mmCIF file of N, CA and C in Angstrom:
data_model
loop_
_atom_site.group_PDB
_atom_site.id
_atom_site.type_symbol
_atom_site.label_atom_id
_atom_site.label_comp_id
_atom_site.label_asym_id
_atom_site.label_seq_id
_atom_site.Cartn_x
_atom_site.Cartn_y
_atom_site.Cartn_z
ATOM 1 N N MET A 30 32.926 -174.552 -178.046
ATOM 2 C CA MET A 30 33.721 -175.127 -177.010
ATOM 3 C C MET A 30 34.124 -176.534 -177.445
ATOM 4 N N VAL A 31 33.234 -177.326 -177.937
ATOM 5 C CA VAL A 31 33.478 -178.624 -178.322
ATOM 6 C C VAL A 31 34.315 -178.649 -179.519
ATOM 7 N N GLY A 32 34.217 -177.775 -180.520
ATOM 8 C CA GLY A 32 34.987 -177.496 -181.713
ATOM 9 C C GLY A 32 36.420 -177.064 -181.505
ATOM 10 N N GLU A 33 36.507 -176.225 -180.428
ATOM 11 C CA GLU A 33 37.887 -175.662 -180.138
ATOM 12 C C GLU A 33 38.671 -176.815 -179.458
ATOM 13 N N THR A 34 37.851 -177.703 -178.695
ATOM 14 C CA THR A 34 38.687 -178.923 -178.043
ATOM 15 C C THR A 34 39.085 -179.900 -179.188
ATOM 16 N N ILE A 35 38.200 -180.024 -180.065
ATOM 17 C CA ILE A 35 38.642 -181.040 -181.247
ATOM 18 C C ILE A 35 39.800 -180.529 -181.974
ATOM 19 N N ASN A 36 39.814 -179.214 -182.205
ATOM 20 C CA ASN A 36 40.819 -178.581 -183.011
ATOM 21 C C ASN A 36 42.196 -178.696 -182.157
ATOM 22 N N THR A 37 42.168 -178.458 -181.020
ATOM 23 C CA THR A 37 43.374 -178.407 -180.092
ATOM 24 C C THR A 37 43.919 -179.984 -180.078
ATOM 25 N N LEU A 38 43.002 -180.963 -179.880
ATOM 26 C CA LEU A 38 43.307 -182.283 -179.947
ATOM 27 C C LEU A 38 44.020 -182.596 -181.260
ATOM 28 N N LYS A 39 43.494 -182.337 -182.421
ATOM 29 C CA LYS A 39 43.933 -182.491 -183.759
ATOM 30 C C LYS A 39 45.438 -181.934 -183.787
ATOM 31 N N GLU A 40 45.594 -180.606 -183.369
ATOM 32 C CA GLU A 40 46.824 -180.020 -183.455
ATOM 33 C C GLU A 40 47.849 -180.798 -182.547
ATOM 34 N N ALA A 41 47.424 -181.269 -181.503
ATOM 35 C CA ALA A 41 48.369 -182.066 -180.623
ATOM 36 C C ALA A 41 48.778 -183.288 -181.359
ATOM 37 N N PHE A 42 47.914 -184.013 -182.041
ATOM 38 C CA PHE A 42 48.252 -185.145 -182.791
ATOM 39 C C PHE A 42 49.326 -184.816 -183.993
ATOM 40 N N LEU A 43 48.984 -183.586 -184.647
ATOM 41 C CA LEU A 43 49.915 -183.221 -185.660
ATOM 42 C C LEU A 43 51.339 -182.725 -185.237
ATOM 43 N N ASN A 44 51.484 -182.313 -184.073
ATOM 44 C CA ASN A 44 52.721 -181.920 -183.429
ATOM 45 C C ASN A 44 53.678 -183.321 -183.128
ATOM 46 N N GLU A 45 53.085 -184.539 -183.467
ATOM 47 C CA GLU A 45 53.789 -185.771 -183.077
ATOM 48 C C GLU A 45 54.416 -186.203 -184.382
ATOM 49 N N PRO A 46 55.584 -186.929 -184.202
ATOM 50 C CA PRO A 46 56.088 -187.524 -185.462
ATOM 51 C C PRO A 46 55.447 -188.707 -186.109
ATOM 52 N N PHE A 47 54.566 -189.283 -185.598
ATOM 53 C CA PHE A 47 53.896 -190.482 -186.124
ATOM 54 C C PHE A 47 52.488 -190.082 -186.763
ATOM 55 N N CYS A 48 52.254 -188.713 -187.039
ATOM 56 C CA CYS A 48 50.932 -188.169 -187.564
ATOM 57 C C CYS A 48 51.258 -187.180 -188.683
ATOM 58 N N ASN A 49 50.814 -187.572 -189.926
ATOM 59 C CA ASN A 49 50.862 -186.715 -190.995
ATOM 60 C C ASN A 49 49.721 -185.772 -191.143
ATOM 61 N N THR A 50 48.556 -186.346 -190.865
ATOM 62 C CA THR A 50 47.266 -185.777 -191.186
ATOM 63 C C THR A 50 46.351 -185.962 -190.032
ATOM 64 N N ALA A 51 45.594 -184.969 -189.651
ATOM 65 C CA ALA A 51 44.552 -185.150 -188.535
ATOM 66 C C ALA A 51 43.233 -184.706 -189.122
ATOM 67 N N THR A 52 42.234 -185.517 -188.944
ATOM 68 C CA THR A 52 40.921 -185.229 -189.589
ATOM 69 C C THR A 52 39.955 -185.330 -188.443
ATOM 70 N N ASP A 53 38.616 -184.863 -188.571
ATOM 71 C CA ASP A 53 37.663 -185.128 -187.685
ATOM 72 C C ASP A 53 36.249 -185.310 -188.436
ATOM 73 N N GLY A 54 35.360 -185.698 -187.686
ATOM 74 C CA GLY A 54 33.845 -185.899 -188.144
ATOM 75 C C GLY A 54 33.708 -187.366 -188.572
ATOM 76 N N ASP A 55 32.931 -187.491 -189.550
ATOM 77 C CA ASP A 55 32.603 -188.829 -190.083
ATOM 78 C C ASP A 55 33.869 -189.464 -190.868
ATOM 79 N N ILE A 56 34.255 -190.599 -190.399
ATOM 80 C CA ILE A 56 35.472 -191.232 -191.167
ATOM 81 C C ILE A 56 35.181 -191.559 -192.643
ATOM 82 N N PHE A 57 33.954 -191.593 -192.993
ATOM 83 C CA PHE A 57 33.624 -192.067 -194.356
ATOM 84 C C PHE A 57 33.555 -190.891 -195.221
ATOM 85 N N ASP A 58 33.791 -189.705 -194.741
ATOM 86 C CA ASP A 58 33.928 -188.365 -195.492
ATOM 87 C C ASP A 58 35.385 -188.204 -195.821
ATOM 88 N N VAL A 59 36.395 -189.015 -195.285
ATOM 89 C CA VAL A 59 37.762 -188.658 -195.480
ATOM 90 C C VAL A 59 38.069 -189.807 -196.648
ATOM 91 N N ASP A 60 38.937 -189.148 -197.611
ATOM 92 C CA ASP A 60 39.388 -189.916 -198.791
ATOM 93 C C ASP A 60 40.479 -190.742 -198.375
ATOM 94 N N LEU A 61 40.293 -192.001 -197.861
ATOM 95 C CA LEU A 61 41.155 -192.949 -197.424
ATOM 96 C C LEU A 61 42.110 -193.399 -198.441
ATOM 97 N N ASP A 62 41.769 -193.188 -199.688
ATOM 98 C CA ASP A 62 42.733 -193.731 -200.755
ATOM 99 C C ASP A 62 43.894 -192.990 -201.070
ATOM 100 N N LYS A 63 43.998 -191.707 -200.431
ATOM 101 C CA LYS A 63 45.104 -190.823 -200.738
ATOM 102 C C LYS A 63 46.228 -191.357 -199.856
ATOM 103 N N VAL A 64 47.389 -191.767 -200.451
ATOM 104 C CA VAL A 64 48.519 -192.375 -199.779
ATOM 105 C C VAL A 64 49.074 -191.245 -198.970
ATOM 106 N N THR A 65 49.205 -190.055 -199.609
ATOM 107 C CA THR A 65 50.017 -188.956 -198.844
ATOM 108 C C THR A 65 49.434 -188.541 -197.418
ATOM 109 N N LEU A 66 48.184 -188.957 -197.152
ATOM 110 C CA LEU A 66 47.513 -188.699 -195.936
ATOM 111 C C LEU A 66 48.237 -189.379 -194.588
ATOM 112 N N TYR A 67 48.961 -190.398 -194.976
ATOM 113 C CA TYR A 67 49.304 -191.285 -193.739
ATOM 114 C C TYR A 67 50.640 -191.029 -193.338
ATOM 115 N N PRO A 68 50.913 -191.357 -192.015
ATOM 116 C CA PRO A 68 50.038 -191.824 -190.960
ATOM 117 C C PRO A 68 48.856 -190.933 -190.772
ATOM 118 N N LEU A 69 47.583 -191.347 -190.451
ATOM 119 C CA LEU A 69 46.440 -190.546 -190.249
ATOM 120 C C LEU A 69 45.833 -190.637 -188.915
ATOM 121 N N THR A 70 45.456 -189.653 -188.314
ATOM 122 C CA THR A 70 44.695 -189.731 -187.080
ATOM 123 C C THR A 70 43.263 -189.061 -187.337
ATOM 124 N N HIS A 71 42.224 -189.854 -187.004
ATOM 125 C CA HIS A 71 41.001 -189.265 -187.124
ATOM 126 C C HIS A 71 40.188 -189.207 -185.718
ATOM 127 N N VAL A 72 39.683 -188.014 -185.549
ATOM 128 C CA VAL A 72 39.134 -187.645 -184.267
ATOM 129 C C VAL A 72 37.503 -187.595 -184.394
ATOM 130 N N MET A 73 36.823 -188.429 -183.697
ATOM 131 C CA MET A 73 35.368 -188.361 -183.592
ATOM 132 C C MET A 73 34.910 -188.069 -182.376
ATOM 133 N N CYS A 74 34.150 -186.877 -182.229
ATOM 134 C CA CYS A 74 33.575 -186.538 -180.909
ATOM 135 C C CYS A 74 32.228 -187.210 -180.767
ATOM 136 N N THR A 75 32.176 -188.129 -179.802
ATOM 137 C CA THR A 75 30.940 -189.022 -179.477
ATOM 138 C C THR A 75 29.750 -188.496 -178.665
ATOM 139 N N GLY A 76 30.074 -187.195 -178.137
ATOM 140 C CA GLY A 76 29.212 -186.677 -177.204
ATOM 141 C C GLY A 76 29.893 -185.912 -176.182
ATOM 142 N N PHE A 77 28.941 -185.108 -175.390
ATOM 143 C CA PHE A 77 29.388 -184.251 -174.320
ATOM 144 C C PHE A 77 28.480 -184.101 -173.293
ATOM 145 N N GLN A 78 28.964 -183.758 -171.924
ATOM 146 C CA GLN A 78 28.021 -183.574 -170.793
ATOM 147 C C GLN A 78 28.342 -182.283 -170.099
ATOM 148 N N ASP A 79 27.414 -181.457 -169.909
ATOM 149 C CA ASP A 79 27.421 -180.243 -169.146
ATOM 150 C C ASP A 79 27.669 -180.547 -167.693
ATOM 151 N N LEU A 80 28.762 -180.235 -167.081
ATOM 152 C CA LEU A 80 29.106 -180.588 -165.748
ATOM 153 C C LEU A 80 28.977 -179.071 -164.787
ATOM 154 N N GLY A 81 28.427 -178.153 -165.476
ATOM 155 C CA GLY A 81 28.418 -176.843 -164.718
ATOM 156 C C GLY A 81 29.697 -176.019 -165.144
ATOM 157 N N SER A 82 30.680 -175.869 -164.375
ATOM 158 C CA SER A 82 31.790 -175.191 -164.656
ATOM 159 C C SER A 82 32.744 -175.925 -165.618
ATOM 160 N N THR A 83 32.587 -177.174 -165.933
ATOM 161 C CA THR A 83 33.305 -177.957 -166.845
ATOM 162 C C THR A 83 32.369 -178.674 -167.773
ATOM 163 N N ILE A 84 33.025 -179.241 -168.890
ATOM 164 C CA ILE A 84 32.349 -180.025 -169.851
ATOM 165 C C ILE A 84 33.170 -181.274 -170.022
ATOM 166 N N ALA A 85 32.495 -182.431 -169.942
ATOM 167 C CA ALA A 85 33.046 -183.696 -170.171
ATOM 168 C C ALA A 85 32.858 -184.009 -171.766
ATOM 169 N N ILE A 86 33.971 -184.178 -172.613
ATOM 170 C CA ILE A 86 33.718 -184.367 -173.988
ATOM 171 C C ILE A 86 34.400 -185.836 -174.312
ATOM 172 N N SER A 87 33.509 -186.598 -174.802
ATOM 173 C CA SER A 87 34.056 -187.972 -175.251
ATOM 174 C C SER A 87 34.430 -188.193 -176.640
ATOM 175 N N PHE A 88 35.459 -188.820 -176.798
ATOM 176 C CA PHE A 88 36.145 -189.073 -178.193
ATOM 177 C C PHE A 88 36.340 -190.501 -178.560
ATOM 178 N N SER A 89 36.314 -190.734 -179.708
ATOM 179 C CA SER A 89 37.042 -192.070 -180.313
ATOM 180 C C SER A 89 37.960 -191.560 -181.383
ATOM 181 N N VAL A 90 39.206 -192.058 -181.149
ATOM 182 C CA VAL A 90 40.155 -191.636 -182.037
ATOM 183 C C VAL A 90 40.838 -192.926 -182.766
ATOM 184 N N LEU A 91 41.089 -192.811 -184.078
ATOM 185 C CA LEU A 91 41.672 -193.749 -184.939
ATOM 186 C C LEU A 91 42.921 -193.294 -185.403
ATOM 187 N N CYS A 92 44.086 -193.953 -185.062
ATOM 188 C CA CYS A 92 45.508 -193.625 -185.478
ATOM 189 C C CYS A 92 45.777 -194.838 -186.458
ATOM 190 N N MET A 93 46.080 -194.524 -187.677
ATOM 191 C CA MET A 93 46.331 -195.570 -188.639
ATOM 192 C C MET A 93 47.306 -195.295 -189.717
ATOM 193 N N ASP A 94 47.831 -196.380 -190.345
ATOM 194 C CA ASP A 94 48.830 -196.194 -191.546
ATOM 195 C C ASP A 94 48.600 -197.250 -192.395
ATOM 196 N N ILE A 95 49.164 -197.271 -193.551
ATOM 197 C CA ILE A 95 48.946 -198.287 -194.658
ATOM 198 C C ILE A 95 49.922 -199.439 -194.357
ATOM 199 N N ILE A 96 49.467 -200.671 -194.504
ATOM 200 C CA ILE A 96 50.141 -201.928 -194.440
ATOM 201 C C ILE A 96 51.027 -201.991 -195.693
ATOM 202 N N ASP A 97 52.335 -202.139 -195.545
ATOM 203 C CA ASP A 97 53.213 -202.340 -196.907
ATOM 204 C C ASP A 97 53.348 -203.703 -197.091
ATOM 205 N N GLU A 98 52.623 -204.343 -198.035
ATOM 206 C CA GLU A 98 52.702 -205.751 -198.279
ATOM 207 C C GLU A 98 53.861 -206.132 -199.175
ATOM 208 N N THR A 99 54.662 -205.093 -199.562
ATOM 209 C CA THR A 99 55.921 -205.459 -200.543
ATOM 210 C C THR A 99 57.160 -205.929 -199.530
ATOM 211 N N LYS A 100 56.977 -205.774 -198.268
ATOM 212 C CA LYS A 100 58.091 -206.218 -197.393
ATOM 213 C C LYS A 100 57.852 -207.657 -197.034
ATOM 214 N N THR A 101 58.705 -208.382 -197.526
ATOM 215 C CA THR A 101 58.554 -209.952 -197.410
ATOM 216 C C THR A 101 59.631 -210.444 -196.425
ATOM 217 N N PRO A 102 59.605 -211.478 -195.689
ATOM 218 C CA PRO A 102 58.220 -212.246 -195.538
ATOM 219 C C PRO A 102 57.274 -211.461 -194.593
ATOM 220 N N ILE A 103 57.631 -210.430 -193.907
ATOM 221 C CA ILE A 103 56.772 -209.812 -192.897
ATOM 222 C C ILE A 103 56.464 -208.391 -193.220
ATOM 223 N N ASN A 104 55.135 -208.145 -193.245
ATOM 224 C CA ASN A 104 54.767 -206.732 -193.448
ATOM 225 C C ASN A 104 55.064 -205.856 -192.234
ATOM 226 N N ASN A 105 54.676 -204.542 -192.452
ATOM 227 C CA ASN A 105 54.913 -203.471 -191.282
ATOM 228 C C ASN A 105 53.803 -203.346 -190.462
ATOM 229 N N LYS A 106 52.812 -204.318 -190.282
ATOM 230 C CA LYS A 106 51.704 -204.199 -189.401
ATOM 231 C C LYS A 106 52.071 -204.003 -187.990
ATOM 232 N N ASN A 107 53.036 -204.774 -187.404
ATOM 233 C CA ASN A 107 53.353 -204.612 -186.059
ATOM 234 C C ASN A 107 54.078 -203.346 -185.836
ATOM 235 N N ASN A 108 54.805 -202.853 -186.743
ATOM 236 C CA ASN A 108 55.526 -201.470 -186.519
ATOM 237 C C ASN A 108 54.426 -200.355 -186.577
ATOM 238 N N ILE A 109 53.309 -200.422 -187.295
ATOM 239 C CA ILE A 109 52.309 -199.588 -187.236
ATOM 240 C C ILE A 109 51.536 -199.674 -185.931
ATOM 241 N N TRP A 110 51.192 -200.815 -185.494
ATOM 242 C CA TRP A 110 50.632 -200.906 -184.170
ATOM 243 C C TRP A 110 51.500 -200.269 -183.057
ATOM 244 N N ASN A 111 52.863 -200.514 -183.081
ATOM 245 C CA ASN A 111 53.867 -199.883 -182.226
ATOM 246 C C ASN A 111 53.773 -198.287 -182.246
ATOM 247 N N THR A 112 53.918 -197.861 -183.487
ATOM 248 C CA THR A 112 54.008 -196.340 -183.678
ATOM 249 C C THR A 112 52.798 -195.611 -183.241
ATOM 250 N N GLN A 113 51.638 -196.188 -183.767
ATOM 251 C CA GLN A 113 50.385 -195.648 -183.470
ATOM 252 C C GLN A 113 49.909 -195.777 -181.958
ATOM 253 N N SER A 114 50.313 -196.832 -181.312
ATOM 254 C CA SER A 114 50.111 -197.043 -179.803
ATOM 255 C C SER A 114 50.748 -195.997 -179.179
ATOM 256 N N ALA A 115 52.212 -195.657 -179.554
ATOM 257 C CA ALA A 115 52.879 -194.737 -178.862
ATOM 258 C C ALA A 115 52.342 -193.443 -179.037
ATOM 259 N N LEU A 116 51.644 -193.168 -180.301
ATOM 260 C CA LEU A 116 51.175 -191.708 -180.524
ATOM 261 C C LEU A 116 49.949 -191.710 -179.465
ATOM 262 N N ILE A 117 49.120 -192.493 -179.375
ATOM 263 C CA ILE A 117 47.997 -192.465 -178.365
ATOM 264 C C ILE A 117 48.449 -192.254 -177.000
ATOM 265 N N LEU A 118 49.420 -193.047 -176.752
ATOM 266 C CA LEU A 118 49.937 -192.875 -175.224
ATOM 267 C C LEU A 118 50.524 -191.689 -174.937
ATOM 268 N N LYS A 119 51.106 -191.008 -176.026
ATOM 269 C CA LYS A 119 51.781 -189.664 -175.865
ATOM 270 C C LYS A 119 50.722 -188.704 -175.586
ATOM 271 N N ILE A 120 49.681 -188.780 -176.426
ATOM 272 C CA ILE A 120 48.687 -187.834 -176.256
ATOM 273 C C ILE A 120 47.850 -187.853 -174.823
ATOM 274 N N LEU A 121 47.629 -189.146 -174.587
ATOM 275 C CA LEU A 121 46.943 -189.415 -173.276
ATOM 276 C C LEU A 121 47.798 -189.031 -172.178
ATOM 277 N N GLY A 122 49.143 -189.003 -172.214
ATOM 278 C CA GLY A 122 50.078 -188.569 -171.232
ATOM 279 C C GLY A 122 50.009 -187.007 -171.144
ATOM 280 N N SER A 123 49.920 -186.418 -172.363
ATOM 281 C CA SER A 123 49.871 -185.032 -172.401
ATOM 282 C C SER A 123 48.623 -184.405 -171.654
ATOM 283 N N ILE A 124 47.455 -185.171 -171.784
ATOM 284 C CA ILE A 124 46.353 -184.726 -171.049
ATOM 285 C C ILE A 124 46.439 -184.804 -169.566
ATOM 286 N N ARG A 125 47.047 -185.979 -169.237
ATOM 287 C CA ARG A 125 47.252 -186.316 -167.736
ATOM 288 C C ARG A 125 48.237 -185.392 -167.146
ATOM 289 N N ARG A 126 49.392 -185.059 -167.745
ATOM 290 C CA ARG A 126 50.560 -184.230 -166.978
ATOM 291 C C ARG A 126 51.325 -183.423 -167.938
ATOM 292 N N GLY A 127 50.853 -183.182 -169.141
ATOM 293 C CA GLY A 127 51.586 -182.357 -170.092
ATOM 294 C C GLY A 127 50.895 -181.062 -170.456
ATOM 295 N N GLU A 128 51.343 -180.735 -171.671
ATOM 296 C CA GLU A 128 50.864 -179.568 -172.307
ATOM 297 C C GLU A 128 49.267 -179.373 -172.232
ATOM 298 N N LEU A 129 48.573 -180.466 -172.612
ATOM 299 C CA LEU A 129 47.045 -180.386 -172.709
ATOM 300 C C LEU A 129 46.476 -180.188 -171.248
ATOM 301 N N ASN A 130 47.227 -180.786 -170.282
ATOM 302 C CA ASN A 130 46.844 -180.638 -168.908
ATOM 303 C C ASN A 130 47.091 -179.264 -168.326
ATOM 304 N N ASP A 131 48.092 -178.615 -168.942
ATOM 305 C CA ASP A 131 48.302 -177.147 -168.801
ATOM 306 C C ASP A 131 47.109 -176.295 -169.255
ATOM 307 N N ASN A 132 46.434 -176.690 -170.218
ATOM 308 C CA ASN A 132 45.170 -176.108 -170.761
ATOM 309 C C ASN A 132 43.968 -176.494 -169.822
ATOM 310 N N ASN A 133 44.356 -176.966 -168.607
ATOM 311 C CA ASN A 133 43.161 -177.414 -167.759
ATOM 312 C C ASN A 133 42.304 -178.397 -168.180
ATOM 313 N N TRP A 134 42.811 -179.304 -168.988
ATOM 314 C CA TRP A 134 42.161 -180.561 -169.304
ATOM 315 C C TRP A 134 42.373 -181.656 -168.411
ATOM 316 N N GLN A 135 41.527 -182.440 -168.180
ATOM 317 C CA GLN A 135 41.597 -183.562 -167.270
ATOM 318 C C GLN A 135 41.127 -184.850 -167.978
ATOM 319 N N LEU A 136 41.960 -185.983 -167.857
ATOM 320 C CA LEU A 136 41.434 -187.250 -168.426
ATOM 321 C C LEU A 136 40.520 -187.807 -167.380
ATOM 322 N N GLN A 137 39.234 -188.054 -167.917
ATOM 323 C CA GLN A 137 38.088 -188.618 -167.059
ATOM 324 C C GLN A 137 38.204 -190.021 -167.002
ATOM 325 N N ASP A 138 38.226 -190.611 -168.185
ATOM 326 C CA ASP A 138 38.308 -192.122 -168.276
ATOM 327 C C ASP A 138 38.796 -192.517 -169.794
ATOM 328 N N THR A 139 39.329 -193.808 -169.808
ATOM 329 C CA THR A 139 39.760 -194.387 -171.043
ATOM 330 C C THR A 139 39.076 -195.689 -171.130
ATOM 331 N N SER A 140 38.989 -196.179 -172.328
ATOM 332 C CA SER A 140 38.640 -197.565 -172.644
ATOM 333 C C SER A 140 39.782 -198.409 -173.065
ATOM 334 N N PRO A 141 39.867 -199.704 -173.034
ATOM 335 C CA PRO A 141 41.050 -200.401 -173.562
ATOM 336 C C PRO A 141 41.136 -200.002 -175.053
ATOM 337 N N SER A 142 42.501 -199.885 -175.502
ATOM 338 C CA SER A 142 42.802 -199.580 -176.870
ATOM 339 C C SER A 142 42.566 -200.817 -177.624
ATOM 340 N N THR A 143 42.104 -200.642 -178.896
ATOM 341 C CA THR A 143 41.761 -201.943 -179.843
ATOM 342 C C THR A 143 42.724 -201.706 -181.066
ATOM 343 N N LEU A 144 43.525 -202.776 -181.308
ATOM 344 C CA LEU A 144 44.347 -202.903 -182.543
ATOM 345 C C LEU A 144 43.599 -203.365 -183.612
ATOM 346 N N PHE A 145 43.571 -202.807 -184.860
ATOM 347 C CA PHE A 145 42.738 -203.331 -186.029
ATOM 348 C C PHE A 145 43.607 -203.442 -187.249
ATOM 349 N N THR A 146 43.228 -204.245 -188.034
ATOM 350 C CA THR A 146 43.790 -204.354 -189.499
ATOM 351 C C THR A 146 42.534 -204.511 -190.319
ATOM 352 N N GLU A 147 42.771 -204.010 -191.577
ATOM 353 C CA GLU A 147 41.815 -204.203 -192.679
ATOM 354 C C GLU A 147 40.377 -203.803 -192.270
ATOM 355 N N ARG A 148 40.213 -202.744 -191.529
ATOM 356 C CA ARG A 148 39.024 -202.145 -191.220
ATOM 357 C C ARG A 148 38.341 -201.450 -192.265
ATOM 358 N N PHE A 149 39.210 -200.955 -193.059
ATOM 359 C CA PHE A 149 38.875 -200.082 -194.237
ATOM 360 C C PHE A 149 39.466 -200.853 -195.561
ATOM 361 N N GLU A 150 38.898 -200.308 -196.695
ATOM 362 C CA GLU A 150 39.247 -201.106 -197.970
ATOM 363 C C GLU A 150 40.703 -200.998 -198.390
ATOM 364 N N ASN A 151 41.335 -200.095 -197.975
ATOM 365 C CA ASN A 151 42.865 -199.946 -198.447
ATOM 366 C C ASN A 151 43.816 -200.476 -197.613
ATOM 367 N N ASN A 152 43.631 -201.649 -196.853
ATOM 368 C CA ASN A 152 44.666 -202.344 -196.044
ATOM 369 C C ASN A 152 45.339 -201.430 -195.027
ATOM 370 N N LEU A 153 44.570 -200.920 -194.117
ATOM 371 C CA LEU A 153 45.149 -200.131 -193.056
ATOM 372 C C LEU A 153 45.318 -201.068 -191.704
ATOM 373 N N ALA A 154 46.187 -200.541 -190.996
ATOM 374 C CA ALA A 154 46.334 -201.125 -189.553
ATOM 375 C C ALA A 154 46.509 -199.921 -188.645
ATOM 376 N N GLY A 155 45.921 -200.117 -187.427
ATOM 377 C CA GLY A 155 46.186 -198.996 -186.429
ATOM 378 C C GLY A 155 45.554 -199.328 -185.154
ATOM 379 N N VAL A 156 45.249 -198.175 -184.316
ATOM 380 C CA VAL A 156 44.754 -198.313 -182.963
ATOM 381 C C VAL A 156 43.500 -197.316 -182.909
ATOM 382 N N GLU A 157 42.646 -197.988 -182.301
ATOM 383 C CA GLU A 157 41.269 -197.186 -181.882
ATOM 384 C C GLU A 157 41.471 -196.957 -180.338
ATOM 385 N N GLN A 158 41.116 -195.632 -179.936
ATOM 386 C CA GLN A 158 41.166 -195.411 -178.420
ATOM 387 C C GLN A 158 39.995 -194.373 -178.076
ATOM 388 N N SER A 159 39.117 -194.790 -177.205
ATOM 389 C CA SER A 159 38.127 -193.992 -176.721
ATOM 390 C C SER A 159 38.352 -193.423 -175.355
ATOM 391 N N PHE A 160 38.169 -192.203 -175.146
ATOM 392 C CA PHE A 160 38.415 -191.490 -173.872
ATOM 393 C C PHE A 160 37.501 -190.209 -173.650
ATOM 394 N N THR A 161 37.491 -189.762 -172.391
ATOM 395 C CA THR A 161 36.678 -188.535 -172.113
ATOM 396 C C THR A 161 37.597 -187.594 -171.482
ATOM 397 N N VAL A 162 37.478 -186.407 -171.889
ATOM 398 C CA VAL A 162 38.325 -185.243 -171.252
ATOM 399 C C VAL A 162 37.342 -184.261 -170.641
ATOM 400 N N VAL A 163 37.754 -183.667 -169.435
ATOM 401 C CA VAL A 163 36.905 -182.684 -168.933
ATOM 402 C C VAL A 163 37.668 -181.294 -169.178
ATOM 403 N N VAL A 164 36.934 -180.396 -169.733
ATOM 404 C CA VAL A 164 37.709 -179.073 -170.021
ATOM 405 C C VAL A 164 36.798 -177.961 -169.367
ATOM 406 N N PRO A 165 37.318 -176.820 -169.110
ATOM 407 C CA PRO A 165 36.538 -175.597 -168.546
ATOM 408 C C PRO A 165 35.443 -175.330 -169.502
ATOM 409 N N ASN A 166 34.403 -174.944 -168.767
ATOM 410 C CA ASN A 166 33.260 -174.409 -169.418
ATOM 411 C C ASN A 166 33.442 -172.919 -169.565
ATOM 412 N N THR A 167 33.696 -172.418 -170.694
ATOM 413 C CA THR A 167 34.042 -171.018 -170.794
ATOM 414 C C THR A 167 32.773 -170.178 -171.321
ATOM 415 N N MET A 168 31.541 -170.901 -171.375
ATOM 416 C CA MET A 168 30.328 -170.084 -171.714
ATOM 417 C C MET A 168 30.035 -169.143 -170.830
ATOM 418 N N THR A 169 29.460 -168.044 -171.260
ATOM 419 C CA THR A 169 29.077 -166.809 -170.246
ATOM 420 C C THR A 169 27.662 -167.000 -170.034
ATOM 421 N N ILE A 170 27.120 -166.664 -168.818
ATOM 422 C CA ILE A 170 25.727 -166.702 -168.544
ATOM 423 C C ILE A 170 25.175 -165.327 -169.024
ATOM 424 N N CYS A 171 24.100 -165.449 -169.935
ATOM 425 C CA CYS A 171 23.505 -164.077 -170.330
ATOM 426 C C CYS A 171 22.536 -163.822 -169.468
#
């Protein structure tokens, strides 16, 4: 159930124009040096809670791209923050009232988004967003 939710969330990001690659798991297992990956969305499941007929699944998502230092006098950091913020907002909107909501997903809570730069070795900028979704518990009772 958790795995299905992760895959559905990654697919939703991939269907958006500001995401070329969607990964999950440990961010340090992703080869962040490959330029062809970007813009990249990384989904980390941070836990879940059984609520009976539903399950609350918590995520931390990183949406990022490479800062282009060749653009002078201004790099593209603000553009990255803008596009990746729009991407996060689009997915949260889909959970609230769009296609993911049609899958019986409900947004339980969100935390403030965090803009970052240079969090990783290869000069990346992006947005981190944590949120919890409630999905139907489809496990059968044996």
